[in-house]
């Protein structure tokens, strides 16, 4: 027996879905429902908080070690502590909080450290104002000033990390 002609095996032309023309752009992905987007944002905030919380612990530990243990100046201690925390935070964001968005490109790493540097500058200015301007220079109050400066600069960091550094697409791996 001979097989039926190709047109009969595929069915009539009306039954086949029309293929889009080769030059047509793919349809945009459907938007997720609001509840799903809010749940994902909350999960992102929790992960950011966990990494950030560990970064705060590193930041405060190094700050106290440099300020009180080594007897360095307050501004030296705050900048050194912020820089050490920046390095540990990169690892946490890269491998935990933004793991599905991380691409390890030179541009992503450069953006992270550039925006983190701006965050360190913001944190340092805020700390300076509290330490020298308001007089929060005692052992306990300097830690309060440091924690407040970290908290305020972290809002900036959250926005820029999720918007420009660890953004969806642009080479990011999907799992």
PDB file of C-alpha atoms in Angstrom:
ATOM      1  CA  UNK A   1       0.000   0.000   0.000  1.00  0.00           C
ATOM      2  CA  UNK A   2       1.150   3.491  -0.711  1.00  0.00           C
ATOM      3  CA  UNK A   3       0.897   6.148   1.972  1.00  0.00           C
ATOM      4  CA  UNK A   4      -1.659   8.892   1.468  1.00  0.00           C
ATOM      5  CA  UNK A   5      -0.442  12.205   0.062  1.00  0.00           C
ATOM      6  CA  UNK A   6       1.063  14.649   2.576  1.00  0.00           C
ATOM      7  CA  UNK A   7      -1.929  16.972   2.466  1.00  0.00           C
ATOM      8  CA  UNK A   8      -4.262  14.198   3.551  1.00  0.00           C
ATOM      9  CA  UNK A   9      -2.036  13.123   6.462  1.00  0.00           C
ATOM     10  CA  UNK A  10      -1.965  16.659   7.879  1.00  0.00           C
ATOM     11  CA  UNK A  11      -5.671  17.221   7.591  1.00  0.00           C
ATOM     12  CA  UNK A  12      -7.444  19.854   5.625  1.00  0.00           C
ATOM     13  CA  UNK A  13      -5.843  23.314   5.536  1.00  0.00           C
ATOM     14  CA  UNK A  14      -8.636  24.815   7.664  1.00  0.00           C
ATOM     15  CA  UNK A  15      -7.841  22.420  10.535  1.00  0.00           C
ATOM     16  CA  UNK A  16      -4.186  23.412  10.767  1.00  0.00           C
ATOM     17  CA  UNK A  17      -3.331  26.513  12.830  1.00  0.00           C
ATOM     18  CA  UNK A  18      -1.937  29.308  10.753  1.00  0.00           C
ATOM     19  CA  UNK A  19       1.753  29.844  11.352  1.00  0.00           C
ATOM     20  CA  UNK A  20       2.775  33.444  12.031  1.00  0.00           C
ATOM     21  CA  UNK A  21       4.705  35.108   9.264  1.00  0.00           C
ATOM     22  CA  UNK A  22       8.469  34.744   9.784  1.00  0.00           C
ATOM     23  CA  UNK A  23       8.938  38.487  10.243  1.00  0.00           C
ATOM     24  CA  UNK A  24       6.327  38.796  13.027  1.00  0.00           C
ATOM     25  CA  UNK A  25       7.698  39.452  16.519  1.00  0.00           C
ATOM     26  CA  UNK A  26       6.814  36.904  19.199  1.00  0.00           C
ATOM     27  CA  UNK A  27       3.815  37.780  21.310  1.00  0.00           C
ATOM     28  CA  UNK A  28       4.689  39.306  24.690  1.00  0.00           C
ATOM     29  CA  UNK A  29       4.432  36.978  27.654  1.00  0.00           C
ATOM     30  CA  UNK A  30       1.163  37.361  29.550  1.00  0.00           C
ATOM     31  CA  UNK A  31       1.387  39.410  32.735  1.00  0.00           C
ATOM     32  CA  UNK A  32       1.197  37.518  35.988  1.00  0.00           C
ATOM     33  CA  UNK A  33      -1.795  38.161  38.221  1.00  0.00           C
ATOM     34  CA  UNK A  34      -1.322  40.858  40.860  1.00  0.00           C
ATOM     35  CA  UNK A  35      -1.395  38.368  43.734  1.00  0.00           C
ATOM     36  CA  UNK A  36       1.456  36.375  42.174  1.00  0.00           C
ATOM     37  CA  UNK A  37       3.515  39.528  41.529  1.00  0.00           C
ATOM     38  CA  UNK A  38       3.002  40.698  45.130  1.00  0.00           C
ATOM     39  CA  UNK A  39       3.990  37.272  46.476  1.00  0.00           C
ATOM     40  CA  UNK A  40       7.168  37.334  44.371  1.00  0.00           C
ATOM     41  CA  UNK A  41       7.980  40.864  45.560  1.00  0.00           C
ATOM     42  CA  UNK A  42       7.520  39.817  49.200  1.00  0.00           C
ATOM     43  CA  UNK A  43       9.781  36.795  48.627  1.00  0.00           C
ATOM     44  CA  UNK A  44      12.365  39.082  47.019  1.00  0.00           C
ATOM     45  CA  UNK A  45      12.178  41.474  49.978  1.00  0.00           C
ATOM     46  CA  UNK A  46      12.629  38.583  52.426  1.00  0.00           C
ATOM     47  CA  UNK A  47      15.688  37.294  50.577  1.00  0.00           C
ATOM     48  CA  UNK A  48      17.090  40.819  50.300  1.00  0.00           C
ATOM     49  CA  UNK A  49      16.486  41.220  54.046  1.00  0.00           C
ATOM     50  CA  UNK A  50      18.265  37.976  54.898  1.00  0.00           C
ATOM     51  CA  UNK A  51      21.328  38.890  52.856  1.00  0.00           C
ATOM     52  CA  UNK A  52      21.153  42.480  54.037  1.00  0.00           C
ATOM     53  CA  UNK A  53      20.761  41.384  57.656  1.00  0.00           C
ATOM     54  CA  UNK A  54      23.884  39.264  57.459  1.00  0.00           C
ATOM     55  CA  UNK A  55      25.616  42.205  55.785  1.00  0.00           C
ATOM     56  CA  UNK A  56      24.539  44.476  58.653  1.00  0.00           C
ATOM     57  CA  UNK A  57      25.995  41.985  61.139  1.00  0.00           C
ATOM     58  CA  UNK A  58      29.292  41.918  59.220  1.00  0.00           C
ATOM     59  CA  UNK A  59      29.219  45.708  58.881  1.00  0.00           C
ATOM     60  CA  UNK A  60      28.670  46.294  62.620  1.00  0.00           C
ATOM     61  CA  UNK A  61      31.216  43.642  63.655  1.00  0.00           C
ATOM     62  CA  UNK A  62      33.947  45.093  61.440  1.00  0.00           C
ATOM     63  CA  UNK A  63      32.960  48.645  62.455  1.00  0.00           C
ATOM     64  CA  UNK A  64      33.367  47.847  66.166  1.00  0.00           C
ATOM     65  CA  UNK A  65      36.577  45.887  65.601  1.00  0.00           C
ATOM     66  CA  UNK A  66      38.184  48.739  63.654  1.00  0.00           C
ATOM     67  CA  UNK A  67      36.823  51.560  65.856  1.00  0.00           C
ATOM     68  CA  UNK A  68      37.149  50.063  69.323  1.00  0.00           C
ATOM     69  CA  UNK A  69      39.544  47.144  68.780  1.00  0.00           C
ATOM     70  CA  UNK A  70      42.151  48.856  66.607  1.00  0.00           C
ATOM     71  CA  UNK A  71      41.421  52.391  67.810  1.00  0.00           C
ATOM     72  CA  UNK A  72      40.964  53.828  64.314  1.00  0.00           C
ATOM     73  CA  UNK A  73      38.845  56.880  63.598  1.00  0.00           C
ATOM     74  CA  UNK A  74      35.090  56.602  63.226  1.00  0.00           C
ATOM     75  CA  UNK A  75      35.038  57.460  59.518  1.00  0.00           C
ATOM     76  CA  UNK A  76      37.824  54.980  58.750  1.00  0.00           C
ATOM     77  CA  UNK A  77      35.892  52.325  60.653  1.00  0.00           C
ATOM     78  CA  UNK A  78      32.593  53.017  58.891  1.00  0.00           C
ATOM     79  CA  UNK A  79      34.096  53.012  55.388  1.00  0.00           C
ATOM     80  CA  UNK A  80      36.182  49.879  56.029  1.00  0.00           C
ATOM     81  CA  UNK A  81      33.194  48.046  57.517  1.00  0.00           C
ATOM     82  CA  UNK A  82      30.936  49.064  54.638  1.00  0.00           C
ATOM     83  CA  UNK A  83      33.458  47.854  52.068  1.00  0.00           C
ATOM     84  CA  UNK A  84      33.871  44.455  53.748  1.00  0.00           C
ATOM     85  CA  UNK A  85      30.087  44.098  53.987  1.00  0.00           C
ATOM     86  CA  UNK A  86      29.794  45.060  50.313  1.00  0.00           C
ATOM     87  CA  UNK A  87      31.912  42.060  49.347  1.00  0.00           C
ATOM     88  CA  UNK A  88      29.965  39.614  51.496  1.00  0.00           C
ATOM     89  CA  UNK A  89      26.675  41.054  50.273  1.00  0.00           C
ATOM     90  CA  UNK A  90      27.678  40.539  46.656  1.00  0.00           C
ATOM     91  CA  UNK A  91      28.130  36.835  47.324  1.00  0.00           C
ATOM     92  CA  UNK A  92      24.760  36.628  49.095  1.00  0.00           C
ATOM     93  CA  UNK A  93      22.896  38.490  46.375  1.00  0.00           C
ATOM     94  CA  UNK A  94      24.651  36.641  43.556  1.00  0.00           C
ATOM     95  CA  UNK A  95      24.173  33.129  44.929  1.00  0.00           C
ATOM     96  CA  UNK A  96      20.970  33.474  46.997  1.00  0.00           C
ATOM     97  CA  UNK A  97      18.707  36.505  46.704  1.00  0.00           C
ATOM     98  CA  UNK A  98      19.054  37.133  42.960  1.00  0.00           C
ATOM     99  CA  UNK A  99      20.376  33.725  41.918  1.00  0.00           C
ATOM    100  CA  UNK A 100      17.919  33.388  39.025  1.00  0.00           C
ATOM    101  CA  UNK A 101      18.771  36.868  37.750  1.00  0.00           C
ATOM    102  CA  UNK A 102      22.532  36.746  38.226  1.00  0.00           C
ATOM    103  CA  UNK A 103      24.619  36.419  35.107  1.00  0.00           C
ATOM    104  CA  UNK A 104      28.125  37.104  36.406  1.00  0.00           C
ATOM    105  CA  UNK A 105      28.874  39.409  33.522  1.00  0.00           C
ATOM    106  CA  UNK A 106      31.497  42.094  33.885  1.00  0.00           C
ATOM    107  CA  UNK A 107      28.770  44.703  33.457  1.00  0.00           C
ATOM    108  CA  UNK A 108      26.670  43.238  36.271  1.00  0.00           C
ATOM    109  CA  UNK A 109      29.645  43.048  38.625  1.00  0.00           C
ATOM    110  CA  UNK A 110      30.695  46.595  37.723  1.00  0.00           C
ATOM    111  CA  UNK A 111      27.158  47.896  38.289  1.00  0.00           C
ATOM    112  CA  UNK A 112      26.943  46.130  41.657  1.00  0.00           C
ATOM    113  CA  UNK A 113      30.166  47.642  42.927  1.00  0.00           C
ATOM    114  CA  UNK A 114      29.449  51.071  41.430  1.00  0.00           C
ATOM    115  CA  UNK A 115      26.025  51.278  43.076  1.00  0.00           C
ATOM    116  CA  UNK A 116      27.405  49.742  46.268  1.00  0.00           C
ATOM    117  CA  UNK A 117      30.073  52.436  46.266  1.00  0.00           C
ATOM    118  CA  UNK A 118      27.367  55.079  46.033  1.00  0.00           C
ATOM    119  CA  UNK A 119      25.613  53.283  48.899  1.00  0.00           C
ATOM    120  CA  UNK A 120      28.832  53.383  50.964  1.00  0.00           C
ATOM    121  CA  UNK A 121      29.134  57.108  50.283  1.00  0.00           C
ATOM    122  CA  UNK A 122      25.502  57.681  51.316  1.00  0.00           C
ATOM    123  CA  UNK A 123      25.976  55.579  54.426  1.00  0.00           C
ATOM    124  CA  UNK A 124      29.175  57.434  55.324  1.00  0.00           C
ATOM    125  CA  UNK A 125      27.581  60.870  54.924  1.00  0.00           C
ATOM    126  CA  UNK A 126      24.611  59.812  57.051  1.00  0.00           C
ATOM    127  CA  UNK A 127      26.930  58.336  59.685  1.00  0.00           C
ATOM    128  CA  UNK A 128      29.095  61.471  59.705  1.00  0.00           C
ATOM    129  CA  UNK A 129      26.012  63.649  60.242  1.00  0.00           C
ATOM    130  CA  UNK A 130      24.840  61.498  63.152  1.00  0.00           C
ATOM    131  CA  UNK A 131      28.277  60.957  64.709  1.00  0.00           C
ATOM    132  CA  UNK A 132      29.678  64.458  64.409  1.00  0.00           C
ATOM    133  CA  UNK A 133      26.586  66.593  63.773  1.00  0.00           C
ATOM    134  CA  UNK A 134      24.168  65.106  66.300  1.00  0.00           C
ATOM    135  CA  UNK A 135      26.856  63.838  68.659  1.00  0.00           C
ATOM    136  CA  UNK A 136      26.065  60.118  68.583  1.00  0.00           C
ATOM    137  CA  UNK A 137      29.699  59.296  69.312  1.00  0.00           C
ATOM    138  CA  UNK A 138      29.572  57.031  72.369  1.00  0.00           C
ATOM    139  CA  UNK A 139      30.056  53.271  72.144  1.00  0.00           C
ATOM    140  CA  UNK A 140      26.315  52.519  72.039  1.00  0.00           C
ATOM    141  CA  UNK A 141      25.161  55.621  70.187  1.00  0.00           C
ATOM    142  CA  UNK A 142      27.805  55.236  67.475  1.00  0.00           C
ATOM    143  CA  UNK A 143      26.374  51.769  66.768  1.00  0.00           C
ATOM    144  CA  UNK A 144      22.881  53.254  66.601  1.00  0.00           C
ATOM    145  CA  UNK A 145      24.144  55.902  64.163  1.00  0.00           C
ATOM    146  CA  UNK A 146      25.844  53.204  62.100  1.00  0.00           C
ATOM    147  CA  UNK A 147      22.708  51.004  62.037  1.00  0.00           C
ATOM    148  CA  UNK A 148      20.487  53.933  61.008  1.00  0.00           C
ATOM    149  CA  UNK A 149      22.867  54.936  58.217  1.00  0.00           C
ATOM    150  CA  UNK A 150      22.912  51.333  56.949  1.00  0.00           C
ATOM    151  CA  UNK A 151      19.113  51.150  57.041  1.00  0.00           C
ATOM    152  CA  UNK A 152      18.629  54.373  55.083  1.00  0.00           C
ATOM    153  CA  UNK A 153      21.233  53.497  52.455  1.00  0.00           C
ATOM    154  CA  UNK A 154      19.707  50.008  52.087  1.00  0.00           C
ATOM    155  CA  UNK A 155      16.496  51.422  50.609  1.00  0.00           C
ATOM    156  CA  UNK A 156      18.591  52.919  47.808  1.00  0.00           C
ATOM    157  CA  UNK A 157      20.487  49.647  47.362  1.00  0.00           C
ATOM    158  CA  UNK A 158      17.317  47.565  47.121  1.00  0.00           C
ATOM    159  CA  UNK A 159      15.919  49.751  44.364  1.00  0.00           C
ATOM    160  CA  UNK A 160      19.061  49.881  42.247  1.00  0.00           C
ATOM    161  CA  UNK A 161      20.015  46.221  42.684  1.00  0.00           C
ATOM    162  CA  UNK A 162      16.625  44.959  41.523  1.00  0.00           C
ATOM    163  CA  UNK A 163      16.203  47.619  38.829  1.00  0.00           C
ATOM    164  CA  UNK A 164      19.629  47.793  37.214  1.00  0.00           C
ATOM    165  CA  UNK A 165      22.032  45.203  38.629  1.00  0.00           C
ATOM    166  CA  UNK A 166      20.042  41.975  38.957  1.00  0.00           C
ATOM    167  CA  UNK A 167      17.306  42.736  36.437  1.00  0.00           C
ATOM    168  CA  UNK A 168      15.279  40.108  34.612  1.00  0.00           C
ATOM    169  CA  UNK A 169      16.500  39.312  31.118  1.00  0.00           C
ATOM    170  CA  UNK A 170      19.646  40.785  29.588  1.00  0.00           C
ATOM    171  CA  UNK A 171      21.690  37.630  29.901  1.00  0.00           C
ATOM    172  CA  UNK A 172      20.396  36.469  33.259  1.00  0.00           C
ATOM    173  CA  UNK A 173      20.079  32.722  33.664  1.00  0.00           C
ATOM    174  CA  UNK A 174      16.651  31.275  34.260  1.00  0.00           C
ATOM    175  CA  UNK A 175      16.156  28.155  36.341  1.00  0.00           C
TER     176      UNK A 175
END
